[in-house]
XYZ file of C-alpha atoms in Angstrom:
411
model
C 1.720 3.281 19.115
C 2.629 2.834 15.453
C 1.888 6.566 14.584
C 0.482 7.793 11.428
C 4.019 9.480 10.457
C 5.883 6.736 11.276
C 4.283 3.520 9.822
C 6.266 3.991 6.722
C 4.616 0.631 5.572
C 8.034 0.399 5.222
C 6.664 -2.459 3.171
C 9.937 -2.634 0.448
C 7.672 -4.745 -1.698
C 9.440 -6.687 -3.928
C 10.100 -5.510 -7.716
C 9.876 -8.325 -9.342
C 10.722 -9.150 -12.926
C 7.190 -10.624 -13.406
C 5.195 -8.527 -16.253
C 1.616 -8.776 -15.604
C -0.327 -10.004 -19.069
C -1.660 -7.794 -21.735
C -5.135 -6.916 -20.378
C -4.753 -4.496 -17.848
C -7.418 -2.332 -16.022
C -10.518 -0.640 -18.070
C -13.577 1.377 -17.330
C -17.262 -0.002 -18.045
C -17.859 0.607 -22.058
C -18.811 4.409 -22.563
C -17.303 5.763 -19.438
C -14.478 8.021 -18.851
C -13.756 8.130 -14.952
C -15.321 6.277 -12.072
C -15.231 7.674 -8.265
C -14.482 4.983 -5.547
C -14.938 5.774 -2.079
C -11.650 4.891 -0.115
C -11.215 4.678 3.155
C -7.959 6.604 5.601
C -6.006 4.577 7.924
C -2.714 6.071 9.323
C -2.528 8.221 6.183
C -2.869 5.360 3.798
C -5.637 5.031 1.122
C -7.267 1.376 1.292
C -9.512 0.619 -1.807
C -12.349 -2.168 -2.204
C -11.161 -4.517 -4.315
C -12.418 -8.389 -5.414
C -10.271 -10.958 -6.854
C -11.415 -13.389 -9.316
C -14.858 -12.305 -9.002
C -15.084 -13.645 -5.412
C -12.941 -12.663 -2.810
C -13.900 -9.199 -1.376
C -10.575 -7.886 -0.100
C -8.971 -4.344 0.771
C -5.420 -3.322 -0.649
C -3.189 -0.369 0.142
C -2.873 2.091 -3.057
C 1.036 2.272 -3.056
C 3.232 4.022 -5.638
C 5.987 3.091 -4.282
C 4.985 -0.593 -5.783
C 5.606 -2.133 -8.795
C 3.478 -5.434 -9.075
C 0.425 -6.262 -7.173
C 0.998 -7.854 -3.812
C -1.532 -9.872 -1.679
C -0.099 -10.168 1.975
C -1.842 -13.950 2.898
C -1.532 -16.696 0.766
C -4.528 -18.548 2.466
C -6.695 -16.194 0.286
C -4.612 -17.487 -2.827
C -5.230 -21.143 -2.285
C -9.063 -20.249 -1.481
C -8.709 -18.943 -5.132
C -7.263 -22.340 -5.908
C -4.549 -20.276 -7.807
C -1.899 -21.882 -9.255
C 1.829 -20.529 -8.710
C 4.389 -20.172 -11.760
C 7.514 -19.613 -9.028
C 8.462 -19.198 -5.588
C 11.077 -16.582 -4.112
C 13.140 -16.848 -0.608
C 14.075 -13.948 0.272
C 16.848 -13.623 2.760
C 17.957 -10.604 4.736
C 21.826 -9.834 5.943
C 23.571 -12.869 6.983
C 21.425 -14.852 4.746
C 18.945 -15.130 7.343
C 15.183 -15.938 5.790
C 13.017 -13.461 5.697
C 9.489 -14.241 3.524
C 8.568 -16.912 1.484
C 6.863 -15.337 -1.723
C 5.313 -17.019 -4.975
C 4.150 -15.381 -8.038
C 0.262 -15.866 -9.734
C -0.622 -14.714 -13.036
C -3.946 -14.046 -14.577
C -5.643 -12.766 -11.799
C -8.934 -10.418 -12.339
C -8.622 -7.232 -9.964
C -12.263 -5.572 -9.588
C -13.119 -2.641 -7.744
C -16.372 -0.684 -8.001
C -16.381 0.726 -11.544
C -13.648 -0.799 -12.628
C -12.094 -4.336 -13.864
C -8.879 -5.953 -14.566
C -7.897 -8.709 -16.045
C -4.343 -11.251 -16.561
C -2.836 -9.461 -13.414
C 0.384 -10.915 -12.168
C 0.449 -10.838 -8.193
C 3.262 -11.143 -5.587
C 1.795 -13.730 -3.121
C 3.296 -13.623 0.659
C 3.451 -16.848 2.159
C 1.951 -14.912 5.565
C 1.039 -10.896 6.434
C 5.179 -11.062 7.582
C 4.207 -7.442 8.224
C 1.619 -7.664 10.368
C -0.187 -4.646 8.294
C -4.241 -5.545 10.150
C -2.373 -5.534 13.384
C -0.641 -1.993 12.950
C -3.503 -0.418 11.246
C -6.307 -1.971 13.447
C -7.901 -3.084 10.036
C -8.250 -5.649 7.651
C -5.749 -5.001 4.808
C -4.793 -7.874 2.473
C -2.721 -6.630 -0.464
C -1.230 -3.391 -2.208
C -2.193 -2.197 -5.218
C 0.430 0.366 -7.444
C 1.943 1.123 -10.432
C -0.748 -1.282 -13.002
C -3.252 1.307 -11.906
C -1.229 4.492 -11.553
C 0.008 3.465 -15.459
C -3.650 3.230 -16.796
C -5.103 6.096 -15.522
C -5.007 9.634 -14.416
C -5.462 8.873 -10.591
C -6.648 11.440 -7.855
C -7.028 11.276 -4.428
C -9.228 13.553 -1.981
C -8.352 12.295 1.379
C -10.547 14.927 3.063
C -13.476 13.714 1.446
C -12.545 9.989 0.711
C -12.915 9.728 -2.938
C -10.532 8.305 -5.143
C -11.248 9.416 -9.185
C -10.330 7.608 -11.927
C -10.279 8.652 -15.727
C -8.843 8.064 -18.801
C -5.566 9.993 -19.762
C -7.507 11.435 -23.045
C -10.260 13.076 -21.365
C -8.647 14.892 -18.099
C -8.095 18.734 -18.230
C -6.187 20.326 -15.125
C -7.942 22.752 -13.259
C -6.751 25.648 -12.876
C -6.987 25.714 -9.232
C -4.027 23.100 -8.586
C -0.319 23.255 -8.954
C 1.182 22.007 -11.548
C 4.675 19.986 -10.755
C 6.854 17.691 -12.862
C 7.587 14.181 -12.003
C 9.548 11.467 -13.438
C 8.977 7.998 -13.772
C 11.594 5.603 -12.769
C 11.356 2.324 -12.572
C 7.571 2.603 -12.370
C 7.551 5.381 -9.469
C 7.509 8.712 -9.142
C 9.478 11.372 -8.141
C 9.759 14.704 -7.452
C 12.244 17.818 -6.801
C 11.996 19.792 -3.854
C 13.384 22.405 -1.714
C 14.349 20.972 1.523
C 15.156 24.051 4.526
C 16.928 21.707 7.079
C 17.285 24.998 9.418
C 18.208 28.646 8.760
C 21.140 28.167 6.862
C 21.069 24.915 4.725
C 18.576 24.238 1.996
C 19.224 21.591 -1.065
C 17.296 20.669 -3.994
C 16.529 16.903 -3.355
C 14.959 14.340 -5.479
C 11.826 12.645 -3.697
C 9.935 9.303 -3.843
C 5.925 10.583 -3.456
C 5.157 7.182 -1.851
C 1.037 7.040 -0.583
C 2.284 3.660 0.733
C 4.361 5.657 3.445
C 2.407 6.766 6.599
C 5.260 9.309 7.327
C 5.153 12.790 6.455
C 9.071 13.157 5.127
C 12.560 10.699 4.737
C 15.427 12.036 4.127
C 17.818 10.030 4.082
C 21.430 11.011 5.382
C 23.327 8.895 3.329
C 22.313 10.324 -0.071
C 23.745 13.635 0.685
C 26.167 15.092 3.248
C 24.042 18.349 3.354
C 20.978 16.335 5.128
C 22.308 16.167 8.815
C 19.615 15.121 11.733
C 18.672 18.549 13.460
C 20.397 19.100 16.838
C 17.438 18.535 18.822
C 16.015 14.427 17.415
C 14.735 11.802 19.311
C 16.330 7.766 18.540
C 12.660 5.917 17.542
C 11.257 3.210 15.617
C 9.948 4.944 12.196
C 8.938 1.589 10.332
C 8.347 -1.780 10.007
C 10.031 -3.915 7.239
C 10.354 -7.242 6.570
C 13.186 -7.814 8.800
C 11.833 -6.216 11.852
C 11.696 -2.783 13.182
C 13.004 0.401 10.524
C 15.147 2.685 13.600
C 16.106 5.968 12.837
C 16.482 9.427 14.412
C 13.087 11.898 14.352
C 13.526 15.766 14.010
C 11.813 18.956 12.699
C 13.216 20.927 9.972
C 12.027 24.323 8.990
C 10.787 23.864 5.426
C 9.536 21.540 2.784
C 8.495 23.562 -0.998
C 6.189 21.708 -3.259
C 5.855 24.614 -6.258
C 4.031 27.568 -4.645
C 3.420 25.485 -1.086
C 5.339 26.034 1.934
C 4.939 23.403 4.512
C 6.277 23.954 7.698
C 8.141 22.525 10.543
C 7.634 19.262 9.386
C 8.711 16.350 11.006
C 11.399 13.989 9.343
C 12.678 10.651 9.698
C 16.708 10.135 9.282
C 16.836 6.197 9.178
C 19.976 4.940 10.885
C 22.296 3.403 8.801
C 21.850 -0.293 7.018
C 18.092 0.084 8.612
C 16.092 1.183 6.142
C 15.966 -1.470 3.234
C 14.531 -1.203 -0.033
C 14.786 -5.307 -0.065
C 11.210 -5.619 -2.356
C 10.903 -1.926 -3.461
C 13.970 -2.455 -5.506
C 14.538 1.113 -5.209
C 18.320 1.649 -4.859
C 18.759 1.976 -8.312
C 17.333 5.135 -8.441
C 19.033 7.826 -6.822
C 16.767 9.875 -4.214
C 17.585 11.922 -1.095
C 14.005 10.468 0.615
C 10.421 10.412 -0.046
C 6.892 11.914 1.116
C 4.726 9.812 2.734
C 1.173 10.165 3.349
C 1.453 12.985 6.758
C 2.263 15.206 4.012
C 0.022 14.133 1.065
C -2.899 14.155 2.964
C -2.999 17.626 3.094
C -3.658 18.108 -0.781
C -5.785 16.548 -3.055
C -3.529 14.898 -5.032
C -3.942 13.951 -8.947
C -0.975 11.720 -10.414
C -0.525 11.897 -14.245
C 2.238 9.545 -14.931
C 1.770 8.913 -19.035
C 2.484 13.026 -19.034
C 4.866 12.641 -15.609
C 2.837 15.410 -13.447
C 1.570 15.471 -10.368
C -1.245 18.193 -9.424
C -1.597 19.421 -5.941
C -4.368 21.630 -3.868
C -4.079 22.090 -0.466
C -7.272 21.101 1.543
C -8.753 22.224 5.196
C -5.957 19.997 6.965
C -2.692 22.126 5.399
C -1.264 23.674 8.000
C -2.159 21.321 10.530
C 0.782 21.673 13.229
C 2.821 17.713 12.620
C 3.338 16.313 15.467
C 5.374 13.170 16.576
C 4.140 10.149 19.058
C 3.686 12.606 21.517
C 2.900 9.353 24.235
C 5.891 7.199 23.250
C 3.723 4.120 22.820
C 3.272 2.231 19.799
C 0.599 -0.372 19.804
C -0.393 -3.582 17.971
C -4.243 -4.444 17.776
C -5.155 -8.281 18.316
C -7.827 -10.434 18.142
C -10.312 -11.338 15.675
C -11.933 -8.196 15.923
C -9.545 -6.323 16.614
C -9.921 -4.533 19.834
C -7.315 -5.763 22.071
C -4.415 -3.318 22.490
C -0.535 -4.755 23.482
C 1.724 -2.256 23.752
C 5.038 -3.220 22.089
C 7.305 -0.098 22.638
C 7.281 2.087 25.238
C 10.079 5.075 23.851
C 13.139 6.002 26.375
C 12.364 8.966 28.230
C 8.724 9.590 26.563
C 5.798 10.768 28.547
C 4.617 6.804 28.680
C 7.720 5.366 30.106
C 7.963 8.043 32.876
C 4.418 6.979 34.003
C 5.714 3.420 34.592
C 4.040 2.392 31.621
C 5.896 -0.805 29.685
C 6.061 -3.174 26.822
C 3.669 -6.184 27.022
C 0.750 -4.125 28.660
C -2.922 -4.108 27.168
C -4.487 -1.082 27.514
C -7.972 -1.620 29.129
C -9.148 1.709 29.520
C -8.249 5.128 28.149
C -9.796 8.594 29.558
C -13.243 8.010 29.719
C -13.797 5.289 27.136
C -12.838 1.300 27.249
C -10.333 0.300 24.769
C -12.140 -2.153 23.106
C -15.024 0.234 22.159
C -12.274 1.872 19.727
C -10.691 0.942 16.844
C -6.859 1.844 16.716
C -7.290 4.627 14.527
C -9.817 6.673 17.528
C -6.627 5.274 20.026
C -3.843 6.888 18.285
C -5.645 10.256 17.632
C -6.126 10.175 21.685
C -2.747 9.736 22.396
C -1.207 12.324 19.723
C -3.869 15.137 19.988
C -2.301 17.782 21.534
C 0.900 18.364 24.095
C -0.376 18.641 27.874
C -3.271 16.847 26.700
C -3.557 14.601 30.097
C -3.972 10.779 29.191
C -5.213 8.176 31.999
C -5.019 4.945 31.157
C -5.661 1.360 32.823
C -3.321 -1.528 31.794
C -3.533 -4.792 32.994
C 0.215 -6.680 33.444
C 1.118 -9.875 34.755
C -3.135 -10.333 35.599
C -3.102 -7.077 37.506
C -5.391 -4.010 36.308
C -3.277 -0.592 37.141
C -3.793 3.041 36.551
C -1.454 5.387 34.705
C -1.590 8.952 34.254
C 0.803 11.377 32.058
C 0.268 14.331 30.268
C 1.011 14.233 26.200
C 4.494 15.987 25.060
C 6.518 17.277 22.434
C 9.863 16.159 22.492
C 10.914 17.671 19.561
């Protein structure tokens, strides 16, 4: 399955040197904040949106994202929007990778709140396949234009995201106060990293809510960050080129101000894997980022005109991480969909020693059919708990089989 810790929506949206117009977002005349309910898939906050005043869409809040991206440019031309320039973007080699084109004066709605003269990124086709590894419709990502406007917080326990007007927030007392910086229109963060008992760093952190992942670190950057002994070699993304590989381990410590998070799980891309192609983030120094496995245990408020970020931890903080303890990762089809493929099966993970391969659908799982589940209910099954036993039925080649394993740790 594409787990909630590893779908780094490895997205690398591109950075483009488009400015969006003047206008920007506002709040209906007289008020100060708005509350939007939001909705939690794989750790990622999706927010209502409506373009133009009549396409009802949902976009990924992401800021790790410069400009304003909309994943299918069927919904463009429904818009009959015009396009001021188109981008090919090619991977190594030269090889194509998306066709892009830029819109400008686009109005961005969501309940509360309205925008106007947005510039948008414009993907030729969802290259990333985002509705198929979230099991939902998502059709764009919205960042820094709304980060920049407002003081922005999100409660992921309760689904809410707030926001209000720089001038009228006060902190409360009751969250930590950390420093960020702005670079290139994202944040980041410094934070003690304990790898193990006897190496810990100071390292300079994307906080990305467009990553699924709870920690990157990324070896590279520093020669301090070594994988931990005991990793497993896994898929931990999806970019535009194909699969993100890396190495998956547990290191003791992460320290956000007073919070200790521990024996968190961490993704060590493999080298030339990871690609910032459309974040545009290589410029800027880092040793990694925090993703959303780690976020969504806080309610979170960014301040980026001061450069702050507030954090209080919530009811899920020291949930125990936990890594694709099945070895599956899955892609949901069909129109509504409910139709599970499974496209990786990891080497030696409880799924591939139960016979279990890539290019089954899963028909039934314990004591509920597949397609009575969205993806979300599916991947909590099959990462709730080691020795948790799974059965599943698959159908291959035409032929319905049963399959039985028991959930595990690896790391």
């Amino acid at each position: 399955m594409i787990q909630k810790f590893i779908f780094a929506v490895a997205i690398g949206l591109l950075s483009t040197t488009v400015k969006a117009q003047t206008l920007g977002f506002s709040l209906a005349e007289g008020q100060s904040k708005v509350q939007i309910p939001i909705e939690i898939f794989n750790n990622l906050v999706v927010v209502p949106v409506v373009l133009n005043g009549k396409l009802p869409l949902k976009f990924i809040l992401d800021t790790g994202v410069r400009t304003t991206i909309l994943t299918e440019k069927a919904f463009s031309d429904f818009l009959h929007l015009t396009y001021t320039r188109k981008y090919t973007i090619s991977g190594p080699g030269g090889e194509k990778l998306i066709d892009a084109y830029i819109t400008n004066n686009v109005s961005i709605d969501m309940p509360g709140v309205h925008g106007e003269g947005h510039a948008m990124l414009v993907l030729d086709k969802d290259y990333l396949e985002l509705r198929n590894y979230l099991g939902t419709d998502v059709h764009g990502i919205l960042g820094y234009e709304l980060f920049s406007r407002f003081i922005v917080g999100i409660d992921y326990e309760n689904k809410v995201l707030t926001l209000m007007l720089p001038g009228r927030f006060k902190r409360k007392m009751s969250f930590q106060e950390l420093p960020i910086t702005i670079q290139d229109t994202k944040p980041y963060v410094l934070a003690d990293v304990e790898l193990n008992d006897s190496t810990r760093m100071l390292t300079k952190l994307l906080i990305d809510t467009g990553a699924s992942h709870g920690l990157l670190l990324d070896p590279e950057s520093d020669d301090k960050l070594i994988v931990p002994q005991k990793h497993i070699n896994s898929i931990i993304g999806r970019g535009l080129g194909g699969v993100i590989t890396g190495k998956i381990g547990r290191i003791k410590r992460v320290h956000l101000g007073k919070y200790k998070i521990d024996h968190v799980i961490a993704n060590f891309p493999d080298p030339n894997s990871y690609s910032d192609t459309l974040r545009n983030t290589k410029s800027v120094f880092r040793n990694g980022a925090i993703g959303g496995e780690i976020l969504s245990r806080f309610n979170v408020i960014f301040d980026f005109p001061d450069e702050k970020v507030y954090l209080k931890k919530n009811i899920t903080f020291r949930k125990e991480f936990h890594y694709n303890l099945s070895g599956l990762t899955i892609k949901a089809q069909g129109e509504a969909l409910r139709n599970y493929e499974i496209t990786d099966v990891r080497q030696n993970s409880a799924a591939q020693k139960a016979d279990i391969k890539a290019g089954d659908w899963i028909v039934h799982i314990n004591d509920e059919f597949a397609k009575e589940i969205d993806l979300n209910r599916l991947n909590d099954i099959l990462n709730s708990q080691p020795g948790k036993k799974i059965m599943l039925e698959i159908e291959r080649g035409g032929k319905r089989l049963k399959r039985e394993f028991r959930l595990e740790n690896q790391i």
